[in-house]
Short mmCIF file of C-alpha atoms and ligand atoms in Angstrom, two decimals:
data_model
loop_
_atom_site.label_atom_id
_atom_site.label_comp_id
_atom_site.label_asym_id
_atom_site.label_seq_id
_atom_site.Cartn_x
_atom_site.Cartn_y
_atom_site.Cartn_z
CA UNK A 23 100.31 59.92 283.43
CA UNK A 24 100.12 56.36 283.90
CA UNK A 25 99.67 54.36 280.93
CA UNK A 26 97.48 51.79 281.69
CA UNK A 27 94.99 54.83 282.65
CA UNK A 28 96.05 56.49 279.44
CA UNK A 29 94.81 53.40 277.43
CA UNK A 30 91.85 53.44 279.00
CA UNK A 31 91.35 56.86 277.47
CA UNK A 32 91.86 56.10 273.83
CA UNK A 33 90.84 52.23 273.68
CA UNK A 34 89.66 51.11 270.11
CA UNK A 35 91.32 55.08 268.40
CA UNK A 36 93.32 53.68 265.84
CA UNK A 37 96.52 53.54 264.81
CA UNK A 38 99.03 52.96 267.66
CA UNK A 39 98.56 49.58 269.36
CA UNK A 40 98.79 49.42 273.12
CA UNK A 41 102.04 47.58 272.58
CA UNK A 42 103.32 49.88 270.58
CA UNK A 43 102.50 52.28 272.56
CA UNK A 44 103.73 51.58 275.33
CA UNK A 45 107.30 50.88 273.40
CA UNK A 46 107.03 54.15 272.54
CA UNK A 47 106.52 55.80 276.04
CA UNK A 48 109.17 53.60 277.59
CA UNK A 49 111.87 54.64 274.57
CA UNK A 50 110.93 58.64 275.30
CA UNK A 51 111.48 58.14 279.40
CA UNK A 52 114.39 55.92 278.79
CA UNK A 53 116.26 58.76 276.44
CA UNK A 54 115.18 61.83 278.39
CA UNK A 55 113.82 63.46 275.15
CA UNK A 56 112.52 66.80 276.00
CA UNK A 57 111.87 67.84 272.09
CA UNK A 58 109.86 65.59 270.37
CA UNK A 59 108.74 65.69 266.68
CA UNK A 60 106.03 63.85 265.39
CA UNK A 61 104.95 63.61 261.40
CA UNK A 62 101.70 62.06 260.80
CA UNK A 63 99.73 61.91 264.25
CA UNK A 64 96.13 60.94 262.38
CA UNK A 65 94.01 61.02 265.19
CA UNK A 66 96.49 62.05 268.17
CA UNK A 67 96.74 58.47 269.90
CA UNK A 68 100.98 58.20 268.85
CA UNK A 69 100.74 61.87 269.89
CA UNK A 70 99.39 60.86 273.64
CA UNK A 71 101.80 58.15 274.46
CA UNK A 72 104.76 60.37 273.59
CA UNK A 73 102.95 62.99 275.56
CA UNK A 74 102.41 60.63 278.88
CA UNK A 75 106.21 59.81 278.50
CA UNK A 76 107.34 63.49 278.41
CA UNK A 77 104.25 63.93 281.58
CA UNK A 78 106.38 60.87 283.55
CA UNK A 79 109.88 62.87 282.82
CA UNK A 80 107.55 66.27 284.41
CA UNK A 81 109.24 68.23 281.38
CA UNK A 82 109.17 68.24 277.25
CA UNK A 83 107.45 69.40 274.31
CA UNK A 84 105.97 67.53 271.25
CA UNK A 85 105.11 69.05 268.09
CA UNK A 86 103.03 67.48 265.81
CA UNK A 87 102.45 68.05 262.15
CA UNK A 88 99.08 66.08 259.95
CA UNK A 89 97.78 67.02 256.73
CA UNK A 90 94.70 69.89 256.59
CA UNK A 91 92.65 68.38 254.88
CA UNK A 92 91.91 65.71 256.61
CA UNK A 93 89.27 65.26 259.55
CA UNK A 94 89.41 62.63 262.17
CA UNK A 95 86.95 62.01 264.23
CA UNK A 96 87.32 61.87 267.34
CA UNK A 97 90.45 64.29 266.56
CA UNK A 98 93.55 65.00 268.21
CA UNK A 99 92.74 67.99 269.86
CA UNK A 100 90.12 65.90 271.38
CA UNK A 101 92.24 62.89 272.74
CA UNK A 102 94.46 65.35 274.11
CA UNK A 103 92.09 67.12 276.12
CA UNK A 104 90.47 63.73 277.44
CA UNK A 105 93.59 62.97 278.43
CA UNK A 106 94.77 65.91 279.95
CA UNK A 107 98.12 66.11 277.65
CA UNK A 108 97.34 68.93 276.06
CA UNK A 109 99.55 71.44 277.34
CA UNK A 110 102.46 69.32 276.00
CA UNK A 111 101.57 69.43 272.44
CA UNK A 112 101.73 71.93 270.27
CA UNK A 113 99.20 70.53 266.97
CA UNK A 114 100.41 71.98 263.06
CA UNK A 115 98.14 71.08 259.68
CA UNK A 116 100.03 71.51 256.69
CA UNK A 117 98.17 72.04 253.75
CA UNK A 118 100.13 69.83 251.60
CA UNK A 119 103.38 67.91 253.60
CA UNK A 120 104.64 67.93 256.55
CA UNK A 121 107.63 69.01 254.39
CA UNK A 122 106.43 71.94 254.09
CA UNK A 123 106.51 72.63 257.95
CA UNK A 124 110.06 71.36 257.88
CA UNK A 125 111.01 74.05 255.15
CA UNK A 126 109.64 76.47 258.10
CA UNK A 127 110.98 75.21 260.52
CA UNK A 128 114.60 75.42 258.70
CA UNK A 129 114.20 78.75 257.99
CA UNK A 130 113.31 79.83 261.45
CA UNK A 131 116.76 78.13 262.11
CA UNK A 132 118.57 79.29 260.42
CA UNK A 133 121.07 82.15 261.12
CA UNK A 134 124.70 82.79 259.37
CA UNK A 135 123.75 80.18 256.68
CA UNK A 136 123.60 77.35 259.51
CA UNK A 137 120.32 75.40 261.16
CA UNK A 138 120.50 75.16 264.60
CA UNK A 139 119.14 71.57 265.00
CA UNK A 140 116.59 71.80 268.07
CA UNK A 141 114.96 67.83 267.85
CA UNK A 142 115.70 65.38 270.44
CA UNK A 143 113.36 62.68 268.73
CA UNK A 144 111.20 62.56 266.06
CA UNK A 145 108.69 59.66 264.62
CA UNK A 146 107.66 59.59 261.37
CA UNK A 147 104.33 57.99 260.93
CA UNK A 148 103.26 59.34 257.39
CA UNK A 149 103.13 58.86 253.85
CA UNK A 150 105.41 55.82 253.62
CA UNK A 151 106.24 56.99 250.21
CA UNK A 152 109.75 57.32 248.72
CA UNK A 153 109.82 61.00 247.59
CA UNK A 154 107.86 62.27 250.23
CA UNK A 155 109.85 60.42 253.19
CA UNK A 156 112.86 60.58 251.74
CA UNK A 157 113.29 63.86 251.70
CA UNK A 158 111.46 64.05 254.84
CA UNK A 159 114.71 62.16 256.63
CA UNK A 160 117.01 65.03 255.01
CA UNK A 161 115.26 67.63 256.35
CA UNK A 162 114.28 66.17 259.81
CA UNK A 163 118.52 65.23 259.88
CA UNK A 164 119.03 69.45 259.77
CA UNK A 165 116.80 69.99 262.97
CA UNK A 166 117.67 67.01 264.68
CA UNK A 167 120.72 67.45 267.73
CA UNK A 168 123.54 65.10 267.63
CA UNK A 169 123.15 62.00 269.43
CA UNK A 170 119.49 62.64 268.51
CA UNK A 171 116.97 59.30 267.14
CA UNK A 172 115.04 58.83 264.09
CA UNK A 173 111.92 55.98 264.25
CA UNK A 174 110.26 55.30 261.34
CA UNK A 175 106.77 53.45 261.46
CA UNK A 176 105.91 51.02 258.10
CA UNK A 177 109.28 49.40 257.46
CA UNK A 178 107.48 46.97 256.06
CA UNK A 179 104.58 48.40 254.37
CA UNK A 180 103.67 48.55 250.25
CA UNK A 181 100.89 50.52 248.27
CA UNK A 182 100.51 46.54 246.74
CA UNK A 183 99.48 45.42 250.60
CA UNK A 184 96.34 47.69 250.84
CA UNK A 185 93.00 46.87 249.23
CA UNK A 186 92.74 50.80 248.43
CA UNK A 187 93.21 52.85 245.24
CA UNK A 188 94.17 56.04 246.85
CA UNK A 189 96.81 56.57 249.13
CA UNK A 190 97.50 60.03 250.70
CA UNK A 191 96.72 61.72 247.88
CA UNK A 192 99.20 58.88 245.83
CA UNK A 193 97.21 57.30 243.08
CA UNK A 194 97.84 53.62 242.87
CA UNK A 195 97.66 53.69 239.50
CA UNK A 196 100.58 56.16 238.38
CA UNK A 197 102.80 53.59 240.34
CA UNK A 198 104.67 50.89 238.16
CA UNK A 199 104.67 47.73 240.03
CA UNK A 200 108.13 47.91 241.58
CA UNK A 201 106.63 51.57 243.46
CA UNK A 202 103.52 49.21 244.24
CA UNK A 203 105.71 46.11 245.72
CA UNK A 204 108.54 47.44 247.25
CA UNK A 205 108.37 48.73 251.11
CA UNK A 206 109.56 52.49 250.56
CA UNK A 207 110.52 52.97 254.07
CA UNK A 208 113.05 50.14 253.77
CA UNK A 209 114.58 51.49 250.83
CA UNK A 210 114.94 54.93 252.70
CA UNK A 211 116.65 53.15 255.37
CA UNK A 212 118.59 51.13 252.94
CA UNK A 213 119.55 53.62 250.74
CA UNK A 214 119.59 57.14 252.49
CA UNK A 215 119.39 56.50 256.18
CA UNK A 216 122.51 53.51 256.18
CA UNK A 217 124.24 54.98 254.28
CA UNK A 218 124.19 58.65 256.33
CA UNK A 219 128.05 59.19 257.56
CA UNK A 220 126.01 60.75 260.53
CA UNK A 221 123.45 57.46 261.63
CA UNK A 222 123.90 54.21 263.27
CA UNK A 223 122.65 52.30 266.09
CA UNK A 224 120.34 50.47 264.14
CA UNK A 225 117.13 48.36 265.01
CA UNK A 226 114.63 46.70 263.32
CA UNK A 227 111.71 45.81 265.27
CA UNK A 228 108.87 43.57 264.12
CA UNK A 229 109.73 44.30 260.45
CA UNK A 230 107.72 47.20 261.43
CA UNK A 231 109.76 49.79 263.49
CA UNK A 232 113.24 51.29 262.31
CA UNK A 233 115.24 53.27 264.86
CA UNK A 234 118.28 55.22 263.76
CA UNK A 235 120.45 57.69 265.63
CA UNK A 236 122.29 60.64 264.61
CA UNK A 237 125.97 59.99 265.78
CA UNK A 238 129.29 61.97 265.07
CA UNK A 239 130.97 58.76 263.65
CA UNK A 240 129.92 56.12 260.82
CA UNK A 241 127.91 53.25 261.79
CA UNK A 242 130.32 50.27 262.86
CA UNK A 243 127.30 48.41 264.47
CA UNK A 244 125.57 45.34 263.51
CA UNK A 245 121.97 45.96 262.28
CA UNK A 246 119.80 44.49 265.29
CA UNK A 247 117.08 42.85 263.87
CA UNK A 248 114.10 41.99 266.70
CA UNK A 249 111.09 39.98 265.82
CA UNK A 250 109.08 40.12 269.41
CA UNK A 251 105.07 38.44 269.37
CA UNK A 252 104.28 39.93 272.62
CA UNK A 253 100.53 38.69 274.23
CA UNK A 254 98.81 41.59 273.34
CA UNK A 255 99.60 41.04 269.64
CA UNK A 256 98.57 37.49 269.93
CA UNK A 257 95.51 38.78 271.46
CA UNK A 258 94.83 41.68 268.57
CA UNK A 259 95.26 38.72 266.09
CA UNK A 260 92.96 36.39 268.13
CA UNK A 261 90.40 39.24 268.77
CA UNK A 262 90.08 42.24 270.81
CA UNK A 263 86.47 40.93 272.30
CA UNK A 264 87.98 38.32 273.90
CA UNK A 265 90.72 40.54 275.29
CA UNK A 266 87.89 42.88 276.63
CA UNK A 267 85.88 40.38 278.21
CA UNK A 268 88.63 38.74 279.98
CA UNK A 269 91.41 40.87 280.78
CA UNK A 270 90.50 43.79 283.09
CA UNK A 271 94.04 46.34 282.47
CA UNK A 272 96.47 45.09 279.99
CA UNK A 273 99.53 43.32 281.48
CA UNK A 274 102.84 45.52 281.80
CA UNK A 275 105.97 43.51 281.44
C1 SAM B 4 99.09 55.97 260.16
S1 SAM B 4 98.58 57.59 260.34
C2 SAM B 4 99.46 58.14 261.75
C3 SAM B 4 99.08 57.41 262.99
C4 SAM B 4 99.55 58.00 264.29
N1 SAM B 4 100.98 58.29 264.31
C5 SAM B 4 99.25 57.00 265.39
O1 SAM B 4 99.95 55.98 265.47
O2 SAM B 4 98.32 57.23 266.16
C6 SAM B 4 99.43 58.44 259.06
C7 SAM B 4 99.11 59.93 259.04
O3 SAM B 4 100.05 60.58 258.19
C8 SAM B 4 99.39 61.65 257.56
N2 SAM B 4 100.16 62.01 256.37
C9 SAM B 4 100.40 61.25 255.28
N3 SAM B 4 101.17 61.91 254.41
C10 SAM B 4 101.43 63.12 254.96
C11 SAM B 4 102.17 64.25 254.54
N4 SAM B 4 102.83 64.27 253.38
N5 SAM B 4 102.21 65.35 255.35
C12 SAM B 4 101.55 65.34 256.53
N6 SAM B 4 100.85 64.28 257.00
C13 SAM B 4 100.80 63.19 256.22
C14 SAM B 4 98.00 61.12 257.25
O4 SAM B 4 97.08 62.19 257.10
C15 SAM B 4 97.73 60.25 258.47
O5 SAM B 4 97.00 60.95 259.44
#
């Protein structure tokens, strides 16, 4: 599906930015993924860029896993349909983690004591929490293939940088201010993910984006570290209306 069409679609769903979205597609058609895994999809808009990549390589599969309990409006299901994506998604609500789905899908892995990893990518767009995430990465790393790629959304973010109380079920208030201030997905790249024997190939994009692949050998690469202001950011900073009233299709670089 083309993507300028498929923005047309979902205009003004949050989360995924048109930029970012379009990153997204153009790192799934680049790689060739054909199994994609996708933890926190909110209202399906992540979910339909990976799906419009995997459409543009005519083969693929993307499973994505959301909390239960939690109703979007307009809702996945919905986006996919409008769309026409559908048929490469398959949609899974956990009741409390996507952790939980993981634990599944291990088990249905496993044979002889050993997971056959079966992920060719997988995004995590979730809790941004420490113990949820971390041991999120652990259990992705047993399903995902060699030479497979991690990206992580909210390098950047902290429970201290929202003006809410309540994150994700995570109460602001049992968190003692180092939990509050420090960005947990950078200390799970830091700390877990660098540190992996298994992952290198490191970038940092934006402060925002990690990407991290699973290799047979120790990382010997520099950290790349990319801080990009594309238009369309300027523009989301500037203001959207102006963006609608002036520019018919977003430019594609
Ligand atoms: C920022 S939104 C995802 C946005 C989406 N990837 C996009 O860009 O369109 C984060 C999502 O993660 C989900 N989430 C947070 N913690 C979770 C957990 N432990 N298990 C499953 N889903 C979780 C939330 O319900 C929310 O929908």
């Amino acid at each position: 599906m083309d993507i300028v069409e498929l923005y047309n679609e979902i205009e003004g769903v949050p989360y995924t930015p048109f930029d970012s979205g379009k990153q997204l597609f153009n790192f799934v058609v680049e790689k060739k993924f054909k199994n994609c895994l996708e933890l926190g999809f909110a209202h399906g808009v992540s979910s339909c860029y990976i799906a419009a990549a995997l459409d543009e390589l005519g083969d693929g599969h993307l499973t994505s896993v959301d909390l239960q309990n939690v109703e979007r409006h307009p809702s996945i299901e919905t986006l996919l349909d409008k769309t026409n994506l559908a048929r490469y998604v398959d949609v899974y609500r956990e009741k409390t983690s996507y952790n939980w789905f993981l634990k599944k899908m291990i088990e249905a892995q496993t044979n002889n004591n050993m997971c056959e990893p079966l992920y060719d990518f997988c995004f995590i767009d979730g809790a941004k929490n420490w113990t949820i995430d971390g041991f999120a990465f652990f259990l992705v790393d047993k399903l995902l293939k060699p030479d497979g790629w991690i990206l992580f959304d909210d390098y950047d973010w902290t429970y201290a940088s929202i003006n809410e109380t309540v994150t994700d079920g995570v109460n602001h208030r049992d968190l003692g201010d180092d939990e509050l201030n420090t960005p947990h997905i950078e200390l799970i790249f830091k700390l877990l993910i660098l540190q992996h024997p298994n992952y290198s190939n490191f970038t940092i994009y934006n402060n925002n984006w990690l990407f991290a692949q699973k290799t047979t050998q120790p990382n010997t690469q520099p950290i790349q570290v990319v801080h990009k202001t594309s238009f369309l950011n300027i523009l989301n900073t500037v203001g959207r209306k102006f963006y609608k009233t002036y520019v018919k299709s977003p430019p594609i670089h």
